[in-house]
Amino acid sequence: MVREVGAATRLLRGLMAPPLHAAGITQAEFHLLVILEERGTSTGKELSCKLSLDKTTVSRQLTALEEAGAIARTTDPANRRSHLITLTDEGRDRLADARRRTIAVLEDRFSTWPPEELDVLADHLARFNDQLRGVGVTEAPGP
């Protein structure tokens, strides 16, 4: 099972990289944009914790997103040393484009599967993810 999960993870990363690149974002940036969309506003520290990544790594990714106009940073009034990070309209547009592209790739890849088999796969993946969440595994968001 470990081998199959590892293979699926690698294959999905490879499959998702081209549509994300076409949307102008990396996989890491995609994950950050999804979290910001879900949460509304976050700090760099919160994003680091959510993604289980080093604060410096997240900071570099946030800088790239800010330079691209996808996020905005403002000083946190409760803690002047911290910044509040929000998604901009440009970020929402990039995220929507990335989602459209990745969904199209998945639909194409699984076009030969009958709908009932896709439903079974989705149910098993949901159960698998629930099991991982139950042991405290941090989740990176998907399309």
GROMACS .gro file of N, CA and C in nm:
model
  429
    1MET      N    1   0.082  -0.119   0.000
    1MET     CA    2   0.000   0.000   0.000
    1MET      C    3   0.087   0.126   0.000
    2VAL      N    4   0.195   0.124   0.076
    2VAL     CA    5   0.282   0.242   0.084
    2VAL      C    6   0.336   0.277  -0.055
    3ARG      N    7   0.375   0.175  -0.129
    3ARG     CA    8   0.427   0.198  -0.264
    3ARG      C    9   0.322   0.263  -0.353
    4GLU      N   10   0.198   0.216  -0.346
    4GLU     CA   11   0.091   0.270  -0.430
    4GLU      C   12   0.055   0.413  -0.392
    5VAL      N   13   0.052   0.442  -0.263
    5VAL     CA   14   0.024   0.580  -0.219
    5VAL      C   15   0.136   0.672  -0.265
    6GLY      N   16   0.260   0.628  -0.251
    6GLY     CA   17   0.374   0.708  -0.298
    6GLY      C   18   0.368   0.731  -0.448
    7ALA      N   19   0.336   0.626  -0.522
    7ALA     CA   20   0.327   0.639  -0.668
    7ALA      C   21   0.215   0.735  -0.706
    8ALA      N   22   0.100   0.724  -0.641
    8ALA     CA   23  -0.012   0.813  -0.670
    8ALA      C   24   0.024   0.958  -0.641
    9THR      N   25   0.094   0.980  -0.531
    9THR     CA   26   0.135   1.115  -0.493
    9THR      C   27   0.227   1.175  -0.600
   10ARG      N   28   0.327   1.097  -0.641
   10ARG     CA   29   0.421   1.145  -0.744
   10ARG      C   30   0.351   1.169  -0.877
   11LEU      N   31   0.265   1.077  -0.916
   11LEU     CA   32   0.195   1.091  -1.044
   11LEU      C   33   0.102   1.212  -1.044
   12LEU      N   34   0.032   1.234  -0.934
   12LEU     CA   35  -0.057   1.351  -0.926
   12LEU      C   36   0.022   1.481  -0.932
   13ARG      N   37   0.135   1.486  -0.863
   13ARG     CA   38   0.219   1.607  -0.870
   13ARG      C   39   0.262   1.634  -1.013
   14GLY      N   40   0.306   1.530  -1.081
   14GLY     CA   41   0.348   1.545  -1.220
   14GLY      C   42   0.233   1.583  -1.312
   15LEU      N   43   0.117   1.527  -1.287
   15LEU     CA   44  -0.001   1.556  -1.369
   15LEU      C   45  -0.050   1.699  -1.349
   16MET      N   46  -0.040   1.749  -1.226
   16MET     CA   47  -0.092   1.882  -1.194
   16MET      C   48   0.005   1.995  -1.227
   17ALA      N   49   0.133   1.964  -1.239
   17ALA     CA   50   0.232   2.070  -1.262
   17ALA      C   51   0.207   2.149  -1.392
   18PRO      N   52   0.183   2.084  -1.506
   18PRO     CA   53   0.163   2.163  -1.629
   18PRO      C   54   0.041   2.257  -1.625
   19PRO      N   55  -0.077   2.211  -1.580
   19PRO     CA   56  -0.189   2.307  -1.577
   19PRO      C   57  -0.167   2.421  -1.478
   20LEU      N   58  -0.100   2.393  -1.367
   20LEU     CA   59  -0.070   2.501  -1.273
   20LEU      C   60   0.029   2.599  -1.334
   21HIS      N   61   0.129   2.546  -1.402
   21HIS     CA   62   0.227   2.632  -1.469
   21HIS      C   63   0.157   2.720  -1.573
   22ALA      N   64   0.064   2.661  -1.647
   22ALA     CA   65  -0.010   2.737  -1.748
   22ALA      C   66  -0.094   2.848  -1.683
   23ALA      N   67  -0.136   2.825  -1.558
   23ALA     CA   68  -0.212   2.927  -1.484
   23ALA      C   69  -0.120   3.029  -1.418
   24GLY      N   70   0.011   3.007  -1.429
   24GLY     CA   71   0.107   3.103  -1.376
   24GLY      C   72   0.140   3.088  -1.229
   25ILE      N   73   0.115   2.969  -1.173
   25ILE     CA   74   0.149   2.946  -1.032
   25ILE      C   75   0.215   2.810  -1.014
   26THR      N   76   0.288   2.798  -0.904
   26THR     CA   77   0.349   2.671  -0.868
   26THR      C   78   0.251   2.593  -0.781
   27GLN      N   79   0.283   2.466  -0.757
   27GLN     CA   80   0.198   2.387  -0.668
   27GLN      C   81   0.196   2.445  -0.528
   28ALA      N   82   0.311   2.490  -0.480
   28ALA     CA   83   0.318   2.549  -0.346
   28ALA      C   84   0.233   2.675  -0.338
   29GLU      N   85   0.240   2.758  -0.441
   29GLU     CA   86   0.159   2.880  -0.443
   29GLU      C   87   0.010   2.847  -0.450
   30PHE      N   88  -0.023   2.744  -0.525
   30PHE     CA   89  -0.162   2.700  -0.534
   30PHE      C   90  -0.216   2.666  -0.395
   31HIS      N   91  -0.138   2.589  -0.320
   31HIS     CA   92  -0.181   2.549  -0.185
   31HIS      C   93  -0.201   2.671  -0.096
   32LEU      N   94  -0.112   2.767  -0.104
   32LEU     CA   95  -0.126   2.889  -0.024
   32LEU      C   96  -0.252   2.966  -0.063
   33LEU      N   97  -0.278   2.979  -0.192
   33LEU     CA   98  -0.396   3.052  -0.238
   33LEU      C   99  -0.525   2.983  -0.192
   34VAL      N  100  -0.527   2.851  -0.195
   34VAL     CA  101  -0.646   2.777  -0.150
   34VAL      C  102  -0.671   2.803  -0.002
   35ILE      N  103  -0.567   2.797   0.078
   35ILE     CA  104  -0.583   2.822   0.222
   35ILE      C  105  -0.632   2.963   0.246
   36LEU      N  106  -0.576   3.059   0.177
   36LEU     CA  107  -0.620   3.198   0.194
   36LEU      C  108  -0.765   3.216   0.150
   37GLU      N  109  -0.804   3.146   0.046
   37GLU     CA  110  -0.944   3.153   0.003
   37GLU      C  111  -1.036   3.096   0.112
   38GLU      N  112  -0.994   2.985   0.172
   38GLU     CA  113  -1.075   2.921   0.276
   38GLU      C  114  -1.081   3.003   0.404
   39ARG      N  115  -0.969   3.059   0.444
   39ARG     CA  116  -0.959   3.127   0.573
   39ARG      C  117  -0.990   3.276   0.567
   40GLY      N  118  -0.975   3.334   0.451
   40GLY     CA  119  -0.997   3.478   0.439
   40GLY      C  120  -0.869   3.556   0.465
   41THR      N  121  -0.821   3.551   0.587
   41THR     CA  122  -0.699   3.621   0.626
   41THR      C  123  -0.617   3.529   0.714
   42SER      N  124  -0.487   3.531   0.696
   42SER     CA  125  -0.396   3.449   0.778
   42SER      C  126  -0.266   3.524   0.798
   43THR      N  127  -0.190   3.477   0.893
   43THR     CA  128  -0.053   3.525   0.911
   43THR      C  129   0.041   3.423   0.846
   44GLY      N  130   0.163   3.464   0.823
   44GLY     CA  131   0.262   3.372   0.770
   44GLY      C  132   0.282   3.252   0.860
   45LYS      N  133   0.280   3.276   0.990
   45LYS     CA  134   0.297   3.167   1.086
   45LYS      C  135   0.183   3.067   1.075
   46GLU      N  136   0.060   3.116   1.063
   46GLU     CA  137  -0.055   3.027   1.050
   46GLU      C  138  -0.045   2.943   0.922
   47LEU      N  139  -0.002   3.007   0.814
   47LEU     CA  140   0.013   2.935   0.688
   47LEU      C  141   0.123   2.830   0.698
   48SER      N  142   0.232   2.863   0.764
   48SER     CA  143   0.342   2.768   0.784
   48SER      C  144   0.293   2.646   0.860
   49CYS      N  145   0.217   2.670   0.966
   49CYS     CA  146   0.163   2.560   1.046
   49CYS      C  147   0.067   2.475   0.965
   50LYS      N  148  -0.023   2.539   0.892
   50LYS     CA  149  -0.124   2.467   0.814
   50LYS      C  150  -0.059   2.377   0.709
   51LEU      N  151   0.049   2.424   0.649
   51LEU     CA  152   0.117   2.347   0.544
   51LEU      C  153   0.233   2.262   0.595
   52SER      N  154   0.262   2.272   0.725
   52SER     CA  155   0.377   2.201   0.783
   52SER      C  156   0.506   2.234   0.709
   53LEU      N  157   0.525   2.364   0.683
   53LEU     CA  158   0.645   2.411   0.616
   53LEU      C  159   0.718   2.512   0.703
   54ASP      N  160   0.846   2.525   0.679
   54ASP     CA  161   0.928   2.623   0.748
   54ASP      C  162   0.878   2.763   0.715
   55LYS      N  163   0.882   2.852   0.814
   55LYS     CA  164   0.835   2.989   0.796
   55LYS      C  165   0.910   3.062   0.684
   56THR      N  166   1.039   3.035   0.671
   56THR     CA  167   1.120   3.099   0.567
   56THR      C  168   1.074   3.056   0.428
   57THR      N  169   1.043   2.929   0.412
   57THR     CA  170   0.994   2.877   0.284
   57THR      C  171   0.863   2.945   0.246
   58VAL      N  172   0.771   2.953   0.341
   58VAL     CA  173   0.642   3.016   0.315
   58VAL      C  174   0.660   3.164   0.285
   59SER      N  175   0.751   3.228   0.356
   59SER     CA  176   0.777   3.370   0.334
   59SER      C  177   0.822   3.397   0.191
   60ARG      N  178   0.911   3.312   0.138
   60ARG     CA  179   0.957   3.327  -0.001
   60ARG      C  180   0.841   3.311  -0.100
   61GLN      N  181   0.756   3.212  -0.074
   61GLN     CA  182   0.641   3.189  -0.161
   61GLN      C  183   0.544   3.307  -0.155
   62LEU      N  184   0.524   3.361  -0.035
   62LEU     CA  185   0.434   3.476  -0.019
   62LEU      C  186   0.490   3.599  -0.091
   63THR      N  187   0.621   3.616  -0.085
   63THR     CA  188   0.682   3.730  -0.155
   63THR      C  189   0.657   3.720  -0.305
   64ALA      N  190   0.673   3.601  -0.361
   64ALA     CA  191   0.647   3.582  -0.505
   64ALA      C  192   0.500   3.611  -0.538
   65LEU      N  193   0.409   3.564  -0.453
   65LEU     CA  194   0.267   3.589  -0.476
   65LEU      C  195   0.233   3.737  -0.462
   66GLU      N  196   0.298   3.804  -0.368
   66GLU     CA  197   0.274   3.947  -0.350
   66GLU      C  198   0.324   4.025  -0.471
   67GLU      N  199   0.443   3.990  -0.520
   67GLU     CA  200   0.499   4.057  -0.637
   67GLU      C  201   0.412   4.035  -0.761
   68ALA      N  202   0.342   3.921  -0.765
   68ALA     CA  203   0.252   3.892  -0.877
   68ALA      C  204   0.115   3.955  -0.859
   69GLY      N  205   0.093   4.017  -0.744
   69GLY     CA  206  -0.035   4.082  -0.717
   69GLY      C  207  -0.145   3.987  -0.671
   70ALA      N  208  -0.107   3.863  -0.636
   70ALA     CA  209  -0.206   3.762  -0.597
   70ALA      C  210  -0.248   3.771  -0.450
   71ILE      N  211  -0.163   3.832  -0.367
   71ILE     CA  212  -0.196   3.851  -0.225
   71ILE      C  213  -0.160   3.993  -0.184
   72ALA      N  214  -0.215   4.034  -0.072
   72ALA     CA  215  -0.179   4.163  -0.012
   72ALA      C  216  -0.141   4.137   0.133
   73ARG      N  217  -0.039   4.208   0.178
   73ARG     CA  218   0.004   4.199   0.319
   73ARG      C  219  -0.019   4.334   0.385
   74THR      N  220  -0.078   4.329   0.504
   74THR     CA  221  -0.095   4.450   0.584
   74THR      C  222  -0.044   4.422   0.724
   75THR      N  223  -0.001   4.525   0.792
   75THR     CA  224   0.048   4.508   0.929
   75THR      C  225  -0.068   4.468   1.019
   76ASP      N  226  -0.043   4.368   1.101
   76ASP     CA  227  -0.144   4.321   1.197
   76ASP      C  228  -0.156   4.424   1.309
   77PRO      N  229  -0.272   4.486   1.327
   77PRO     CA  230  -0.286   4.587   1.432
   77PRO      C  231  -0.266   4.529   1.573
   78ALA      N  232  -0.290   4.400   1.589
   78ALA     CA  233  -0.273   4.336   1.720
   78ALA      C  234  -0.127   4.303   1.749
   79ASN      N  235  -0.046   4.292   1.643
   79ASN     CA  236   0.095   4.258   1.660
   79ASN      C  237   0.171   4.321   1.544
   80ARG      N  238   0.227   4.436   1.566
   80ARG     CA  239   0.291   4.514   1.460
   80ARG      C  240   0.408   4.442   1.392
   81ARG      N  241   0.459   4.335   1.454
   81ARG     CA  242   0.568   4.260   1.392
   81ARG      C  243   0.516   4.156   1.293
   82SER      N  244   0.386   4.138   1.290
   82SER     CA  245   0.325   4.036   1.205
   82SER      C  246   0.244   4.102   1.093
   83HIS      N  247   0.224   4.027   0.987
   83HIS     CA  248   0.143   4.075   0.874
   83HIS      C  249   0.020   3.987   0.855
   84LEU      N  250  -0.089   4.050   0.817
   84LEU     CA  251  -0.209   3.978   0.778
   84LEU      C  252  -0.207   3.964   0.626
   85ILE      N  253  -0.233   3.845   0.580
   85ILE     CA  254  -0.223   3.814   0.438
   85ILE      C  255  -0.362   3.781   0.385
   86THR      N  256  -0.399   3.846   0.276
   86THR     CA  257  -0.530   3.821   0.214
   86THR      C  258  -0.513   3.798   0.064
   87LEU      N  259  -0.609   3.730   0.009
   87LEU     CA  260  -0.614   3.704  -0.134
   87LEU      C  261  -0.667   3.829  -0.205
   88THR      N  262  -0.606   3.865  -0.316
   88THR     CA  263  -0.655   3.978  -0.397
   88THR      C  264  -0.745   3.924  -0.508
   89ASP      N  265  -0.806   4.015  -0.582
   89ASP     CA  266  -0.886   3.973  -0.697
   89ASP      C  267  -0.799   3.898  -0.798
   90GLU      N  268  -0.676   3.945  -0.818
   90GLU     CA  269  -0.583   3.876  -0.907
   90GLU      C  270  -0.556   3.734  -0.857
   91GLY      N  271  -0.539   3.719  -0.727
   91GLY     CA  272  -0.517   3.586  -0.668
   91GLY      C  273  -0.637   3.495  -0.687
   92ARG      N  274  -0.756   3.550  -0.669
   92ARG     CA  275  -0.879   3.472  -0.691
   92ARG      C  276  -0.889   3.427  -0.838
   93ASP      N  277  -0.855   3.519  -0.928
   93ASP     CA  278  -0.859   3.485  -1.071
   93ASP      C  279  -0.759   3.376  -1.105
   94ARG      N  280  -0.638   3.387  -1.052
   94ARG     CA  281  -0.536   3.284  -1.078
   94ARG      C  282  -0.579   3.149  -1.021
   95LEU      N  283  -0.636   3.152  -0.901
   95LEU     CA  284  -0.681   3.029  -0.838
   95LEU      C  285  -0.795   2.965  -0.919
   96ALA      N  286  -0.890   3.045  -0.963
   96ALA     CA  287  -1.001   2.993  -1.044
   96ALA      C  288  -0.948   2.933  -1.175
   97ASP      N  289  -0.853   3.000  -1.238
   97ASP     CA  290  -0.793   2.950  -1.362
   97ASP      C  291  -0.721   2.818  -1.336
   98ALA      N  292  -0.644   2.812  -1.229
   98ALA     CA  293  -0.572   2.689  -1.195
   98ALA      C  294  -0.669   2.575  -1.168
   99ARG      N  295  -0.776   2.603  -1.098
   99ARG     CA  296  -0.876   2.498  -1.071
   99ARG      C  297  -0.938   2.448  -1.201
  100ARG      N  298  -0.978   2.538  -1.288
  100ARG     CA  299  -1.037   2.497  -1.417
  100ARG      C  300  -0.942   2.406  -1.493
  101ARG      N  301  -0.817   2.447  -1.497
  101ARG     CA  302  -0.718   2.370  -1.573
  101ARG      C  303  -0.692   2.233  -1.511
  102THR      N  304  -0.678   2.226  -1.378
  102THR     CA  305  -0.649   2.097  -1.314
  102THR      C  306  -0.770   2.004  -1.321
  103ILE      N  307  -0.890   2.059  -1.307
  103ILE     CA  308  -1.010   1.976  -1.318
  103ILE      C  309  -1.022   1.920  -1.460
  104ALA      N  310  -0.991   2.001  -1.560
  104ALA     CA  311  -0.996   1.954  -1.699
  104ALA      C  312  -0.899   1.838  -1.721
  105VAL      N  313  -0.780   1.848  -1.662
  105VAL     CA  314  -0.681   1.740  -1.676
  105VAL      C  315  -0.733   1.612  -1.611
  106LEU      N  316  -0.788   1.623  -1.491
  106LEU     CA  317  -0.840   1.505  -1.422
  106LEU      C  318  -0.959   1.445  -1.497
  107GLU      N  319  -1.049   1.530  -1.545
  107GLU     CA  320  -1.164   1.479  -1.622
  107GLU      C  321  -1.118   1.406  -1.746
  108ASP      N  322  -1.017   1.459  -1.813
  108ASP     CA  323  -0.963   1.394  -1.932
  108ASP      C  324  -0.900   1.260  -1.897
  109ARG      N  325  -0.821   1.259  -1.790
  109ARG     CA  326  -0.749   1.138  -1.751
  109ARG      C  327  -0.845   1.025  -1.710
  110PHE      N  328  -0.958   1.062  -1.649
  110PHE     CA  329  -1.053   0.962  -1.599
  110PHE      C  330  -1.178   0.951  -1.686
  111SER      N  331  -1.171   1.000  -1.809
  111SER     CA  332  -1.289   1.002  -1.896
  111SER      C  333  -1.340   0.862  -1.932
  112THR      N  334  -1.254   0.763  -1.924
  112THR     CA  335  -1.296   0.627  -1.959
  112THR      C  336  -1.358   0.551  -1.842
  113TRP      N  337  -1.352   0.609  -1.723
  113TRP     CA  338  -1.408   0.542  -1.606
  113TRP      C  339  -1.559   0.566  -1.600
  114PRO      N  340  -1.635   0.462  -1.569
  114PRO     CA  341  -1.779   0.483  -1.549
  114PRO      C  342  -1.803   0.570  -1.425
  115PRO      N  343  -1.908   0.651  -1.427
  115PRO     CA  344  -1.937   0.740  -1.313
  115PRO      C  345  -1.945   0.668  -1.180
  116GLU      N  346  -2.002   0.547  -1.179
  116GLU     CA  347  -2.015   0.475  -1.051
  116GLU      C  348  -1.878   0.435  -0.996
  117GLU      N  349  -1.781   0.406  -1.082
  117GLU     CA  350  -1.646   0.375  -1.035
  117GLU      C  351  -1.577   0.500  -0.981
  118LEU      N  352  -1.601   0.613  -1.046
  118LEU     CA  353  -1.546   0.739  -0.995
  118LEU      C  354  -1.605   0.772  -0.858
  119ASP      N  355  -1.733   0.744  -0.840
  119ASP     CA  356  -1.797   0.766  -0.710
  119ASP      C  357  -1.734   0.678  -0.603
  120VAL      N  358  -1.709   0.552  -0.636
  120VAL     CA  359  -1.645   0.460  -0.541
  120VAL      C  360  -1.505   0.509  -0.507
  121LEU      N  361  -1.429   0.550  -0.608
  121LEU     CA  362  -1.295   0.603  -0.584
  121LEU      C  363  -1.302   0.725  -0.493
  122ALA      N  364  -1.393   0.817  -0.522
  122ALA     CA  365  -1.406   0.938  -0.439
  122ALA      C  366  -1.442   0.902  -0.296
  123ASP      N  367  -1.530   0.805  -0.277
  123ASP     CA  368  -1.567   0.762  -0.141
  123ASP      C  369  -1.447   0.703  -0.067
  124HIS      N  370  -1.370   0.620  -0.136
  124HIS     CA  371  -1.252   0.560  -0.073
  124HIS      C  372  -1.146   0.665  -0.042
  125LEU      N  373  -1.127   0.759  -0.132
  125LEU     CA  374  -1.030   0.867  -0.106
  125LEU      C  375  -1.074   0.953   0.012
  126ALA      N  376  -1.203   0.981   0.021
  126ALA     CA  377  -1.255   1.059   0.135
  126ALA      C  378  -1.230   0.984   0.265
  127ARG      N  379  -1.255   0.855   0.265
  127ARG     CA  380  -1.231   0.774   0.385
  127ARG      C  381  -1.082   0.771   0.419
  128PHE      N  382  -0.999   0.754   0.317
  128PHE     CA  383  -0.854   0.754   0.335
  128PHE      C  384  -0.808   0.886   0.397
  129ASN      N  385  -0.855   0.998   0.342
  129ASN     CA  386  -0.819   1.130   0.395
  129ASN      C  387  -0.869   1.149   0.538
  130ASP      N  388  -0.991   1.104   0.566
  130ASP     CA  389  -1.044   1.114   0.703
  130ASP      C  390  -0.957   1.036   0.800
  131GLN      N  391  -0.911   0.920   0.757
  131GLN     CA  392  -0.824   0.838   0.842
  131GLN      C  393  -0.693   0.911   0.870
  132LEU      N  394  -0.635   0.972   0.768
  132LEU     CA  395  -0.510   1.047   0.788
  132LEU      C  396  -0.532   1.166   0.880
  133ARG      N  397  -0.643   1.238   0.863
  133ARG     CA  398  -0.673   1.351   0.951
  133ARG      C  399  -0.687   1.304   1.096
  134GLY      N  400  -0.735   1.185   1.115
  134GLY     CA  401  -0.755   1.131   1.249
  134GLY      C  402  -0.626   1.108   1.324
  135VAL      N  403  -0.514   1.101   1.253
  135VAL     CA  404  -0.385   1.083   1.319
  135VAL      C  405  -0.303   1.211   1.315
  136GLY      N  406  -0.370   1.322   1.287
  136GLY     CA  407  -0.304   1.452   1.294
  136GLY      C  408  -0.219   1.489   1.174
  137VAL      N  409  -0.245   1.429   1.061
  137VAL     CA  410  -0.169   1.462   0.940
  137VAL      C  411  -0.219   1.595   0.885
  138THR      N  412  -0.126   1.685   0.857
  138THR     CA  413  -0.161   1.814   0.798
  138THR      C  414  -0.193   1.795   0.651
  139GLU      N  415  -0.295   1.862   0.608
  139GLU     CA  416  -0.344   1.845   0.472
  139GLU      C  417  -0.306   1.964   0.386
  140ALA      N  418  -0.250   1.935   0.270
  140ALA     CA  419  -0.228   2.041   0.170
  140ALA      C  420  -0.350   2.044   0.081
  141PRO      N  421  -0.408   2.157   0.057
  141PRO     CA  422  -0.530   2.165  -0.021
  141PRO      C  423  -0.510   2.127  -0.166
  142GLY      N  424  -0.616   2.083  -0.226
  142GLY     CA  425  -0.612   2.044  -0.366
  142GLY      C  426  -0.707   2.125  -0.449
  143PRO      N  427  -0.714   2.089  -0.575
  143PRO     CA  428  -0.797   2.168  -0.666
  143PRO      C  429  -0.943   2.173  -0.628
   0.00000   0.00000   0.00000
